[in-house]
CSV table of C-alpha atoms in Angstrom, one decimal:
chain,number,residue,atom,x,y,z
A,1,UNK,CA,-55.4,44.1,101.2
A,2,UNK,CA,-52.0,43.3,101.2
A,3,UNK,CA,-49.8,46.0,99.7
A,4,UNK,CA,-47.7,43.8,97.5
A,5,UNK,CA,-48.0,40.6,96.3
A,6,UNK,CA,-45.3,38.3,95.4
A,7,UNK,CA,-46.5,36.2,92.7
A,8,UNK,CA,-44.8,32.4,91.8
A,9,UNK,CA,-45.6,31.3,88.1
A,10,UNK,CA,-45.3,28.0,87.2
A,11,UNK,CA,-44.6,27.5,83.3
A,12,UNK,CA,-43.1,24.2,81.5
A,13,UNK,CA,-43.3,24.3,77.6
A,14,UNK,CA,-43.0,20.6,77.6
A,15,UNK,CA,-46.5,20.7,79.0
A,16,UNK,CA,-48.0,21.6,75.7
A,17,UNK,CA,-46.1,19.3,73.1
A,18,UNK,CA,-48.4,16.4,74.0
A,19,UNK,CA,-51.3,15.4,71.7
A,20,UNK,CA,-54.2,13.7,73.1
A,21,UNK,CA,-55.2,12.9,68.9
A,22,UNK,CA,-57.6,14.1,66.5
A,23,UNK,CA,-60.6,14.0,67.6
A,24,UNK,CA,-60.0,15.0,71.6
A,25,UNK,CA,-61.5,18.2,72.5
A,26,UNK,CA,-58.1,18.5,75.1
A,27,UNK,CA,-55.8,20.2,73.6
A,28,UNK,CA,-52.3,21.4,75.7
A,29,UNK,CA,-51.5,23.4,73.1
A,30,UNK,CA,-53.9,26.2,74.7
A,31,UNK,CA,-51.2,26.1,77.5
A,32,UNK,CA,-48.6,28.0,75.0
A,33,UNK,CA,-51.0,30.0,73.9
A,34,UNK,CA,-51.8,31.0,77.0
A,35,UNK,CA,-48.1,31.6,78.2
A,36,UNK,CA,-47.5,33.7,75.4
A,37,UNK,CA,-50.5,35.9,76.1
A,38,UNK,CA,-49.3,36.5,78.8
A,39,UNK,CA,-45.3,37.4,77.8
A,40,UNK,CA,-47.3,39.7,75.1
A,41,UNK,CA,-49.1,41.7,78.1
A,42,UNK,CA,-45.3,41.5,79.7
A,43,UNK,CA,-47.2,40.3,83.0
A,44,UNK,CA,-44.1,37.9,83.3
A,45,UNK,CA,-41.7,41.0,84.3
A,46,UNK,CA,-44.1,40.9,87.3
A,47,UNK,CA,-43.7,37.4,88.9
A,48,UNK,CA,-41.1,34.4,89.5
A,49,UNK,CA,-41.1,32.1,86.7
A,50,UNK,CA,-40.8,28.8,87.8
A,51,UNK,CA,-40.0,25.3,85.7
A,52,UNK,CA,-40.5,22.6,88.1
A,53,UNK,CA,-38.2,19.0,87.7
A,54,UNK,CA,-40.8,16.7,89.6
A,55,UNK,CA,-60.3,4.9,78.4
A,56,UNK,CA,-61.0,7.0,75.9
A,57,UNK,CA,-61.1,10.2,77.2
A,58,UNK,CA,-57.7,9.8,79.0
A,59,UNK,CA,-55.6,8.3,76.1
A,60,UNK,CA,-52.5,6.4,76.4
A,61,UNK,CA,-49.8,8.7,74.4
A,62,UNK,CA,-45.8,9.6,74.2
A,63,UNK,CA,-44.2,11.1,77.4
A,64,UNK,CA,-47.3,10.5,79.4
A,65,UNK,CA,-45.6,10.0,82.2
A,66,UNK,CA,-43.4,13.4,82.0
A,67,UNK,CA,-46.6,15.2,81.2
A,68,UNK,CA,-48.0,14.1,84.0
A,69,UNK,CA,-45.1,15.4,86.2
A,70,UNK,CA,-45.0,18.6,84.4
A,71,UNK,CA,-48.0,19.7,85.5
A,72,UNK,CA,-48.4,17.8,89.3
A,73,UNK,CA,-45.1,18.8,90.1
A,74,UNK,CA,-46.0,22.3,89.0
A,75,UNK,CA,-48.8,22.7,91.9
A,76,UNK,CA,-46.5,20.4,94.5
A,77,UNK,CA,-44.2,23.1,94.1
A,78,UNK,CA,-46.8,25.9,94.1
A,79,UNK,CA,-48.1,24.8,97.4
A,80,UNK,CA,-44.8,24.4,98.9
A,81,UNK,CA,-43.9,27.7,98.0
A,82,UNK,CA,-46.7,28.6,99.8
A,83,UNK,CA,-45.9,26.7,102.6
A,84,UNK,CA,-42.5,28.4,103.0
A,85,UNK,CA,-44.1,32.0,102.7
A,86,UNK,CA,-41.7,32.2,99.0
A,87,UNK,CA,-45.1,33.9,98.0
A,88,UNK,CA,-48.4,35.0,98.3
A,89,UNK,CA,-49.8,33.8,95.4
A,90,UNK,CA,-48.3,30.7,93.0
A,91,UNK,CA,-50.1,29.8,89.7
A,92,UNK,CA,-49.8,27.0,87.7
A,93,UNK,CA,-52.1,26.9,84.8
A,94,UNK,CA,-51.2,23.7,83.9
A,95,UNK,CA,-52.7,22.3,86.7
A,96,UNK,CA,-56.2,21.6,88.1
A,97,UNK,CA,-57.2,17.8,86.6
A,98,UNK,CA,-59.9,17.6,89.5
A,99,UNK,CA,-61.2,14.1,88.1
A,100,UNK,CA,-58.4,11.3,88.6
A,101,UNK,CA,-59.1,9.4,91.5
A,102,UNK,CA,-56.7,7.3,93.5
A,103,UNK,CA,-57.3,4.3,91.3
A,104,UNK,CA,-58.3,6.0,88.1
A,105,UNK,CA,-57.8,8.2,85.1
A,106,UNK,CA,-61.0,10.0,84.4
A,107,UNK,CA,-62.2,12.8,82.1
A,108,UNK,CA,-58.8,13.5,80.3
A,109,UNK,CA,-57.6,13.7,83.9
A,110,UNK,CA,-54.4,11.6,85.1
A,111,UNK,CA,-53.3,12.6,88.1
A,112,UNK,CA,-54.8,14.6,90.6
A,113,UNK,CA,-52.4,18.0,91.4
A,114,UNK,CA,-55.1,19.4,93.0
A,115,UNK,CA,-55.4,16.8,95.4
A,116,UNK,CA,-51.3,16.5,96.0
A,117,UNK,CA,-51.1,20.3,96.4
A,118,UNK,CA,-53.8,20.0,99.1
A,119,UNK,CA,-52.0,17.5,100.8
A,120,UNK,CA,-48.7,19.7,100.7
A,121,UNK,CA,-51.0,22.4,102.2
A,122,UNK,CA,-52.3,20.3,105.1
A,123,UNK,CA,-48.9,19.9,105.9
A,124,UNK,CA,-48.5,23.6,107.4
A,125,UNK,CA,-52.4,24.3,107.8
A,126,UNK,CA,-55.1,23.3,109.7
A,127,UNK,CA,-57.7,24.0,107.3
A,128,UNK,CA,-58.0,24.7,103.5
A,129,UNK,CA,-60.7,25.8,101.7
A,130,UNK,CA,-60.6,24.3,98.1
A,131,UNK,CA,-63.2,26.2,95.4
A,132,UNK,CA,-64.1,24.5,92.0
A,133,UNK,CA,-65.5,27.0,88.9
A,134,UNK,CA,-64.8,24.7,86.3
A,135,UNK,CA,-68.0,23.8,84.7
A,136,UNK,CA,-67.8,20.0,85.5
A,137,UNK,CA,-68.1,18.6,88.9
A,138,UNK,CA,-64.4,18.7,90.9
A,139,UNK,CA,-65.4,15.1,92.0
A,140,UNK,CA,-61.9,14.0,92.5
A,141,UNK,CA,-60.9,16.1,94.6
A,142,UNK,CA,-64.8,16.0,97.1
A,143,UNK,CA,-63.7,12.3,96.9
A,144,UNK,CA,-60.6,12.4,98.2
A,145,UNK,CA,-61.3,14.6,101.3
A,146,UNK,CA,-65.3,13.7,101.7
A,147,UNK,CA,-64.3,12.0,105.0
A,148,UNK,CA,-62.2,14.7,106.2
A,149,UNK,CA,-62.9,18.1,108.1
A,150,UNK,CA,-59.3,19.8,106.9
A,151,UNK,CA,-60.4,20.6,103.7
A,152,UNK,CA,-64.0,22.1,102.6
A,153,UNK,CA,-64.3,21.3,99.0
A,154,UNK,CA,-67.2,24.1,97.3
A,155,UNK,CA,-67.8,23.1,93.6
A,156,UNK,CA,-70.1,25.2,91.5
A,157,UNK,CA,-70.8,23.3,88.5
A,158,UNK,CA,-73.5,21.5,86.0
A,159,UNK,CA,-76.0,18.6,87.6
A,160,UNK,CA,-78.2,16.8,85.6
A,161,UNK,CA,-79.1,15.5,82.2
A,162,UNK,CA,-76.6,13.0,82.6
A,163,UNK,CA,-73.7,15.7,82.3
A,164,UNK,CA,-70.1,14.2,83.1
A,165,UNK,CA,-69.2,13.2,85.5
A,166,UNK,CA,-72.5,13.0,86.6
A,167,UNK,CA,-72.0,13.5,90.6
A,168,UNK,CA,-72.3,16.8,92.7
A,169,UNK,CA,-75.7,16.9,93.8
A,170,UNK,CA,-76.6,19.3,96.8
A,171,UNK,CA,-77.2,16.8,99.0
A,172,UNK,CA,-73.6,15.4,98.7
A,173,UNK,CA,-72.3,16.7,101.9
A,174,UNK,CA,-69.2,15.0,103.2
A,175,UNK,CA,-69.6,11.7,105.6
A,176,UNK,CA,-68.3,11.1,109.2
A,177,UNK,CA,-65.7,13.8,110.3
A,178,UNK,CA,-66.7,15.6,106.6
A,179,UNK,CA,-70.0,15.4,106.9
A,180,UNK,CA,-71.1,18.9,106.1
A,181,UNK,CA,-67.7,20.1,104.8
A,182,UNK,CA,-68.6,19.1,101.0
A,183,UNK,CA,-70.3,21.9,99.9
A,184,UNK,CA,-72.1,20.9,96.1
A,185,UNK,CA,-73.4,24.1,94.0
A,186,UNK,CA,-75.7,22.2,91.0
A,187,UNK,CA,-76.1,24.4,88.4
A,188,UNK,CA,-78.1,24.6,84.9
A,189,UNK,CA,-77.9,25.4,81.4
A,190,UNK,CA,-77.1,28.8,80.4
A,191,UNK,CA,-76.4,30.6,84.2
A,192,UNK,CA,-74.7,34.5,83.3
A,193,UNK,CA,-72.5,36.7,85.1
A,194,UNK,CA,-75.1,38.3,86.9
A,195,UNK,CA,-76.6,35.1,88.8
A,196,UNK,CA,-73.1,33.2,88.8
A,197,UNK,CA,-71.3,36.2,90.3
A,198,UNK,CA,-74.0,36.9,93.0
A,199,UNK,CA,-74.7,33.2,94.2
A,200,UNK,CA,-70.5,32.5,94.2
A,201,UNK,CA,-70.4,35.7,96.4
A,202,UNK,CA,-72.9,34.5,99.0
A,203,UNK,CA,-71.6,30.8,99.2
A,204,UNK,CA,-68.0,31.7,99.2
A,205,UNK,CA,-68.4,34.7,101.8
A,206,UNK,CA,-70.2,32.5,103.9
A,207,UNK,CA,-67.7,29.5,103.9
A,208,UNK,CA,-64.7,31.7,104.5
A,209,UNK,CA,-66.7,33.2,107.5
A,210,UNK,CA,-67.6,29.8,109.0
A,211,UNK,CA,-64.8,27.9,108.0
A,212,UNK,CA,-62.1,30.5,108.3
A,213,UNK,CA,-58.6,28.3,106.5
A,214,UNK,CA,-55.4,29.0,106.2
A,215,UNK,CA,-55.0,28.4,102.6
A,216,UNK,CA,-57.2,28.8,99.4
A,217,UNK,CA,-56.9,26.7,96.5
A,218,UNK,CA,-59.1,27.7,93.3
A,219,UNK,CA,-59.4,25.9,90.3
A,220,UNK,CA,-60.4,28.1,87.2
A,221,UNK,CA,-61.6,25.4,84.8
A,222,UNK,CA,-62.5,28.1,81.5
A,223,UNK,CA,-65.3,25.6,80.6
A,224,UNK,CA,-68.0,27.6,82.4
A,225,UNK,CA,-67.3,30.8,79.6
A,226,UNK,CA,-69.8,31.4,76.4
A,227,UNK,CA,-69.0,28.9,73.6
A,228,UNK,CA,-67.1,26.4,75.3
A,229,UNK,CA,-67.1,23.7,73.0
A,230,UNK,CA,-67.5,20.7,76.0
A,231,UNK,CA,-69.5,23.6,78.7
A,232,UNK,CA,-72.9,24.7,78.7
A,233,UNK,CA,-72.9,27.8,80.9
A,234,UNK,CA,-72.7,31.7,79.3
A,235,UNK,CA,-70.4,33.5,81.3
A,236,UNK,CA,-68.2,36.3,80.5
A,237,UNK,CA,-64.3,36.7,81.0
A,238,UNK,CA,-65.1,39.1,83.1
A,239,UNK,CA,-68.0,37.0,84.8
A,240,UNK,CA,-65.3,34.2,85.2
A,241,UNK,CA,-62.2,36.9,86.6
A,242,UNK,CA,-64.6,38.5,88.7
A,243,UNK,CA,-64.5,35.2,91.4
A,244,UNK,CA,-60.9,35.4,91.2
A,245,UNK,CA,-60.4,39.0,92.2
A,246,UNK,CA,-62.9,38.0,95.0
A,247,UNK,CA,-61.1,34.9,96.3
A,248,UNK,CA,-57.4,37.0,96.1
A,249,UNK,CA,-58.7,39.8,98.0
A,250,UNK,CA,-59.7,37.3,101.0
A,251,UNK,CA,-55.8,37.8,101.2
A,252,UNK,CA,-54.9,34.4,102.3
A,253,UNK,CA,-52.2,32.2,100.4
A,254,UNK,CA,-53.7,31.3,97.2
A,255,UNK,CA,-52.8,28.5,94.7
A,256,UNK,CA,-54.6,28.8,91.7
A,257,UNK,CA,-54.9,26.3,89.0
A,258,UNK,CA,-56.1,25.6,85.2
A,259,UNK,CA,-58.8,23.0,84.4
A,260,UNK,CA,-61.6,22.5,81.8
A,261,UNK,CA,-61.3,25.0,78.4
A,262,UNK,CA,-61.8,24.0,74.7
A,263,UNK,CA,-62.3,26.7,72.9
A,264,UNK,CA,-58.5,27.5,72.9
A,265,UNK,CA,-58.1,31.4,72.1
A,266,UNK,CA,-61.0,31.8,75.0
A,267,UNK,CA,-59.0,29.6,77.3
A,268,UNK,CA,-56.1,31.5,76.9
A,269,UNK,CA,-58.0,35.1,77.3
A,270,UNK,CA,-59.1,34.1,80.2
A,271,UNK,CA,-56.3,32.7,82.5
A,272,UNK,CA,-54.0,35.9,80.9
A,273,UNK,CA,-57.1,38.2,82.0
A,274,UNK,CA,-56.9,36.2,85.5
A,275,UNK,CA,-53.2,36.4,85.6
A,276,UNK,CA,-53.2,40.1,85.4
A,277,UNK,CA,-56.0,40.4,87.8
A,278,UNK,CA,-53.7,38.2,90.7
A,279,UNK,CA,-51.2,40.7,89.8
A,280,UNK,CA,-53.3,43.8,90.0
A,281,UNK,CA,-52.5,44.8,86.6
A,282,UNK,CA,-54.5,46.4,83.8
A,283,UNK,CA,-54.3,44.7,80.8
A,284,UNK,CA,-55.5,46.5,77.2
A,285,UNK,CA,-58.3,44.7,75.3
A,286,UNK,CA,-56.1,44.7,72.1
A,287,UNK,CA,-53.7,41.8,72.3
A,288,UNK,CA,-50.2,42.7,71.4
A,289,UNK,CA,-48.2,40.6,68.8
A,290,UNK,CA,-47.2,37.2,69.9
A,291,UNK,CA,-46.4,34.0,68.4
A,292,UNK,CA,-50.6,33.1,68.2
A,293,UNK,CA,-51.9,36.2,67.3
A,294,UNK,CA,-53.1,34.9,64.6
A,295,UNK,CA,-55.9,32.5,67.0
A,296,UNK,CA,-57.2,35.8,68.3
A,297,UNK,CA,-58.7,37.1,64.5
A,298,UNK,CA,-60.5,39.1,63.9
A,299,UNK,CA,-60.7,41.7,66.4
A,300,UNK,CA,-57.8,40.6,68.5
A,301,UNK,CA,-59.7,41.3,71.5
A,302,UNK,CA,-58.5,40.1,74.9
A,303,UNK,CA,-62.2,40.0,76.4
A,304,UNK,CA,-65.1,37.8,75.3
A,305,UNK,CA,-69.2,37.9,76.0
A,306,UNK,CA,-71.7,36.2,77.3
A,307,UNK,CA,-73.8,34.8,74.6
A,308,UNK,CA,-77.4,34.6,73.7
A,309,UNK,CA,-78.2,31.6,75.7
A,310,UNK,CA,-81.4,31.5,77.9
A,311,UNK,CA,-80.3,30.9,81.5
A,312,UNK,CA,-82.5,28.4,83.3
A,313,UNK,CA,-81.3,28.8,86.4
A,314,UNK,CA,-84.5,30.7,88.1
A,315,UNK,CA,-84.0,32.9,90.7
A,316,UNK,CA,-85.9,31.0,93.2
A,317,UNK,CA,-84.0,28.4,92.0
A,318,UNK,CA,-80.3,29.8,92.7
A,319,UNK,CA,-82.2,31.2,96.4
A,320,UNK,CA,-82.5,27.6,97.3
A,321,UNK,CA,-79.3,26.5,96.6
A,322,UNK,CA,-78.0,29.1,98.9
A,323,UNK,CA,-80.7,28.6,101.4
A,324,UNK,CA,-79.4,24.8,101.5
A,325,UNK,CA,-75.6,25.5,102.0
A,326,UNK,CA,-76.0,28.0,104.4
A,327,UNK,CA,-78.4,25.6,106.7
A,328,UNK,CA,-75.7,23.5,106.2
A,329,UNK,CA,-72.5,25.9,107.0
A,330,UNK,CA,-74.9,26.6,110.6
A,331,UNK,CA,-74.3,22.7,111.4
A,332,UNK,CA,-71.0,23.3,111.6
A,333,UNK,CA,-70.2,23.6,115.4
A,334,UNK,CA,-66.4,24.1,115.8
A,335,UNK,CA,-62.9,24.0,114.0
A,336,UNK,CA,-61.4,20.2,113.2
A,337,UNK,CA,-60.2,18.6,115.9
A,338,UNK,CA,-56.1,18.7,115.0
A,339,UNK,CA,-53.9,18.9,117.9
A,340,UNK,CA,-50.9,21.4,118.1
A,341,UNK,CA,-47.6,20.5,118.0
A,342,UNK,CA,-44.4,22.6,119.0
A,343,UNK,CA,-42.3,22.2,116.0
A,344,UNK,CA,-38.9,24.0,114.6
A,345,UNK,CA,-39.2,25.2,110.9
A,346,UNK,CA,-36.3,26.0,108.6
A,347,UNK,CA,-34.2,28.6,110.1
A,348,UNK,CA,-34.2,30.8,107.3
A,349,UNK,CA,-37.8,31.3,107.1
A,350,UNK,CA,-38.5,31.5,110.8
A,351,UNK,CA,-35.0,32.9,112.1
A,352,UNK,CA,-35.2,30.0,114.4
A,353,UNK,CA,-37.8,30.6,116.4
A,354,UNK,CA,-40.3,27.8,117.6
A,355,UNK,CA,-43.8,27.7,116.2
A,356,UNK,CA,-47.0,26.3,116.8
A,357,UNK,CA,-49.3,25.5,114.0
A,358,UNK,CA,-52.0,22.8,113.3
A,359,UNK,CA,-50.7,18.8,112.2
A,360,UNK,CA,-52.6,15.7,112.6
A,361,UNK,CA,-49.2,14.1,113.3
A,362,UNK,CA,-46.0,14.6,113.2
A,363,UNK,CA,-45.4,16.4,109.8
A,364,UNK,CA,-43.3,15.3,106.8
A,365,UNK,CA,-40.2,16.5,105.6
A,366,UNK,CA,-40.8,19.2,102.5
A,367,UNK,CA,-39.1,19.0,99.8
A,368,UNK,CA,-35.6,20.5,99.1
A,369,UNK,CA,-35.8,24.2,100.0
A,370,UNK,CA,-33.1,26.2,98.3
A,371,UNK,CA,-30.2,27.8,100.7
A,372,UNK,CA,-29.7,30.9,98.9
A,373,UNK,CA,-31.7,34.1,98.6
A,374,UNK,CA,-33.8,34.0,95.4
A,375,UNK,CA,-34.3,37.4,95.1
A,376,UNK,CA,-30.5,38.0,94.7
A,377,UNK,CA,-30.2,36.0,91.5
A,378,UNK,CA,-30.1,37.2,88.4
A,379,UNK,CA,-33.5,36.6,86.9
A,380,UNK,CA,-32.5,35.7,83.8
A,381,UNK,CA,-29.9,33.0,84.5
A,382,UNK,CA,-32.7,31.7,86.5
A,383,UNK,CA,-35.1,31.3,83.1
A,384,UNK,CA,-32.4,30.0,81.1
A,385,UNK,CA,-32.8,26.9,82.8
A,386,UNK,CA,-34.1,25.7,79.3
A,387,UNK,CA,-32.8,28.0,77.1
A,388,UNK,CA,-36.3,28.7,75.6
A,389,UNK,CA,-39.4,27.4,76.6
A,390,UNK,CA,-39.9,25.0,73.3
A,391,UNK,CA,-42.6,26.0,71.6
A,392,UNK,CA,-43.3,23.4,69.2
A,393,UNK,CA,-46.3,22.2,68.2
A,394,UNK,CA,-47.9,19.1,66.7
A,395,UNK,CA,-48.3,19.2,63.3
A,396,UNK,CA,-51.7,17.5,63.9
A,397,UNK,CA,-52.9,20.0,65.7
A,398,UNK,CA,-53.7,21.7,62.5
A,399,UNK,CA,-56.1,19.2,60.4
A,400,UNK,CA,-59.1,19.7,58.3
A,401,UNK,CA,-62.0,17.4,59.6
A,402,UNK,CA,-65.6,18.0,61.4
A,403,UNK,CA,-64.1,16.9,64.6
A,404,UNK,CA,-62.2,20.2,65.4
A,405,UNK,CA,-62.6,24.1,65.1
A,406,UNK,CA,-58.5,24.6,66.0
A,407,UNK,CA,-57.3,24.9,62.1
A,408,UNK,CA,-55.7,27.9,61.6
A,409,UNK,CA,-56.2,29.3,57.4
A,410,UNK,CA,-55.1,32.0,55.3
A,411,UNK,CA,-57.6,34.0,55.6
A,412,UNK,CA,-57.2,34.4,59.6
């Protein structure tokens, strides 16, 4: 394990000022919430704060288009930061829409960062490895690469009874050069920490030893814990944190990313819990005093359960599955076929020396890379790039109806 690593956080509070409308279980707001969790735990003192500049579930609303750069540019810039060995780590809750497609909005999905940071990635590695725990299939992102050996997409998510978006069954493999390199984990109703943990362990221990990349990204769609109100699965907090302290402690640069979550004050638990986990911090289960302490009542507890659910995901079942993948992680015969090219990086990061690493072609320009030392500014001039991070919320947000469970009243 690396001794120290250098985490890059990627924060706009733009991001969560947009309203999809009443009765839309996506809410941004949980973004806020979220950020302020984690200012409360003081887990921000910790990394680099960064604010980047770049149907009917996927509404038309105002500053669409700046929300959508919000949180793309966030992970463009998390996986050029990676690139340029800025850090070890970069997260950008924010991100992690998995369905858009190339042509397509789809399931409250716009653009695909995922995809764009991948591409970023492939610009400096041969391989990445991209892993899905959100509890809907990532099929944007198997879509765009399923003809590709670069990148191994591993989603482990809900199949069947007509769930959205209704793709990711284990015999979706990849085609041509990907064939193989799709790997789909179909899950059902009600799967716990204990089964999740142990069948993520195997699959992702396996593809990291077969497919060995040079880059992880992970998206940590908080639909798969108890009670989501769109997600059928019954994991913990801890269930869900335990796959990201296993993926960070394969101790290869990691871009993690936000996703599903509707049950706000659980999405925010979670990605703070994460946050401190990528950061090796201990975090006390009573929540300090922030701006939404008040979501947290009544035992202002940063950790939530499993529930009662029955899990129908036997274990013979689960043994299948990972019979299946592995069969299919042995048909894999080498490394992708990308040729080596003798290239000169940035001076600053390389001192000038020419390196070799693995491009399809010659490799695009990245984007502007800053020629001063960033760790010899003064942190907070840096955040006062926007004075505050606006916290302002839609009044709407807060409504009486059927069609929502996010009303905060007096007796919170």
């Amino acid at each position: 394990m690396r001794s120290k690593d250098k985490i890059a956080y990627f924060y706009d509070g733009d991001v969560g000022n947009v309203y999809f409308g009443p009765s839309h279980p996506m809410k941004p707001h949980r973004l806020c919430m979220t950020h302020h969790l984690v200012l409360s735990y003081e887990l921000h003192n910790k990394m680099e704060i960064y604010v980047d500049n770049l149907g009917e579930d996927c509404p038309v609303f105002e500053n669409l288009f700046e929300f959508c750069q919000i949180y793309a540019g966030g992970t463009i810039d998390a996986a050029r930061r990676l690139n340029n060995r800025l850090c070890d780590i970069a997260i950008n809750w924010a991100g992690g829409l998995h369905h858009a497609k190339k042509c397509e909005a789809s399931g409250f999905c716009y653009v695909n960062d995922l995809v764009l940071g991948i591409l970023e990635l492939l610009k400096h590695h041969a391989r990445v490895l991209y892993i899905d725990i959100d509890v809907h299939h990532g099929d944007g992102v198997e879509e765009a690469f399923y003809f590709t050996d670069r990148v191994m997409t591993v989603s482990f998510h809900k199949y069947g009874d007509m769930f959205f978006p209704g793709t990711g069954d284990l015999k979706d493999i990849g085609e041509r050069e990907g064939k193989f390199y799709a790997i789909n984990v179909p899950l059902k109703d009600g799967i716990d920490d204990t089964s999740f943990y142990r069948l993520f362990k195997l699959v992702i221990t396996k593809v990291f030893e077969t497919y060995q990349p040079g880059a992880i990204v992970l998206q940590c769609g908080a639909d798969s814990l108890a009670g989501d109100r769109l997600g059928c699965f019954n994991l913990s907090i801890d269930g869900h944190a335990a796959c990201v302290r296993l993926v960070k402690n394969l101790n290869l640069p990691l871009l993690v990313t936000g996703g599903g979550g509707y049950t706000k004050e659980d999405v925010a638990r979670c990605w703070t819990v994460e946050t401190g986990i990528l950061l090796d911090a201990e975090l006390p289960d009573e929540i300090p005093e922030n701006e939404y302490i008040k979501y947290f009542a009544p035992d202002y507890s940063l950790k939530i359960l499993s529930g009662p659910m029955e899990n129908f995901n036997s274990r013979s079942y689960l043994n299948s599955i990972r019979q299946q993948v592995h069969e299919n992680l042995r048909s894999i015969q080498h490394s992708p076929s990308v040729q080596l090219q003798e290239v000169s990086r940035t001076q600053e990061i390389f001192k000038s020396k020419l390196v070799l690493f693995p491009c399809m072609q010659e490799v695009p320009p990245d984007f502007y890379i800053p020629d001063f030392d960033e760790n010899e500014q003064n942190p907070d001039v840096r955040m006062n790039r926007r004075k505050k991070d606006k916290q302002i919320h839609n009044d709407a947000e807060y409504y009486a109806g059927d069609n929502d469970n996010d009303r905060i009243t007096d007796d919170a």
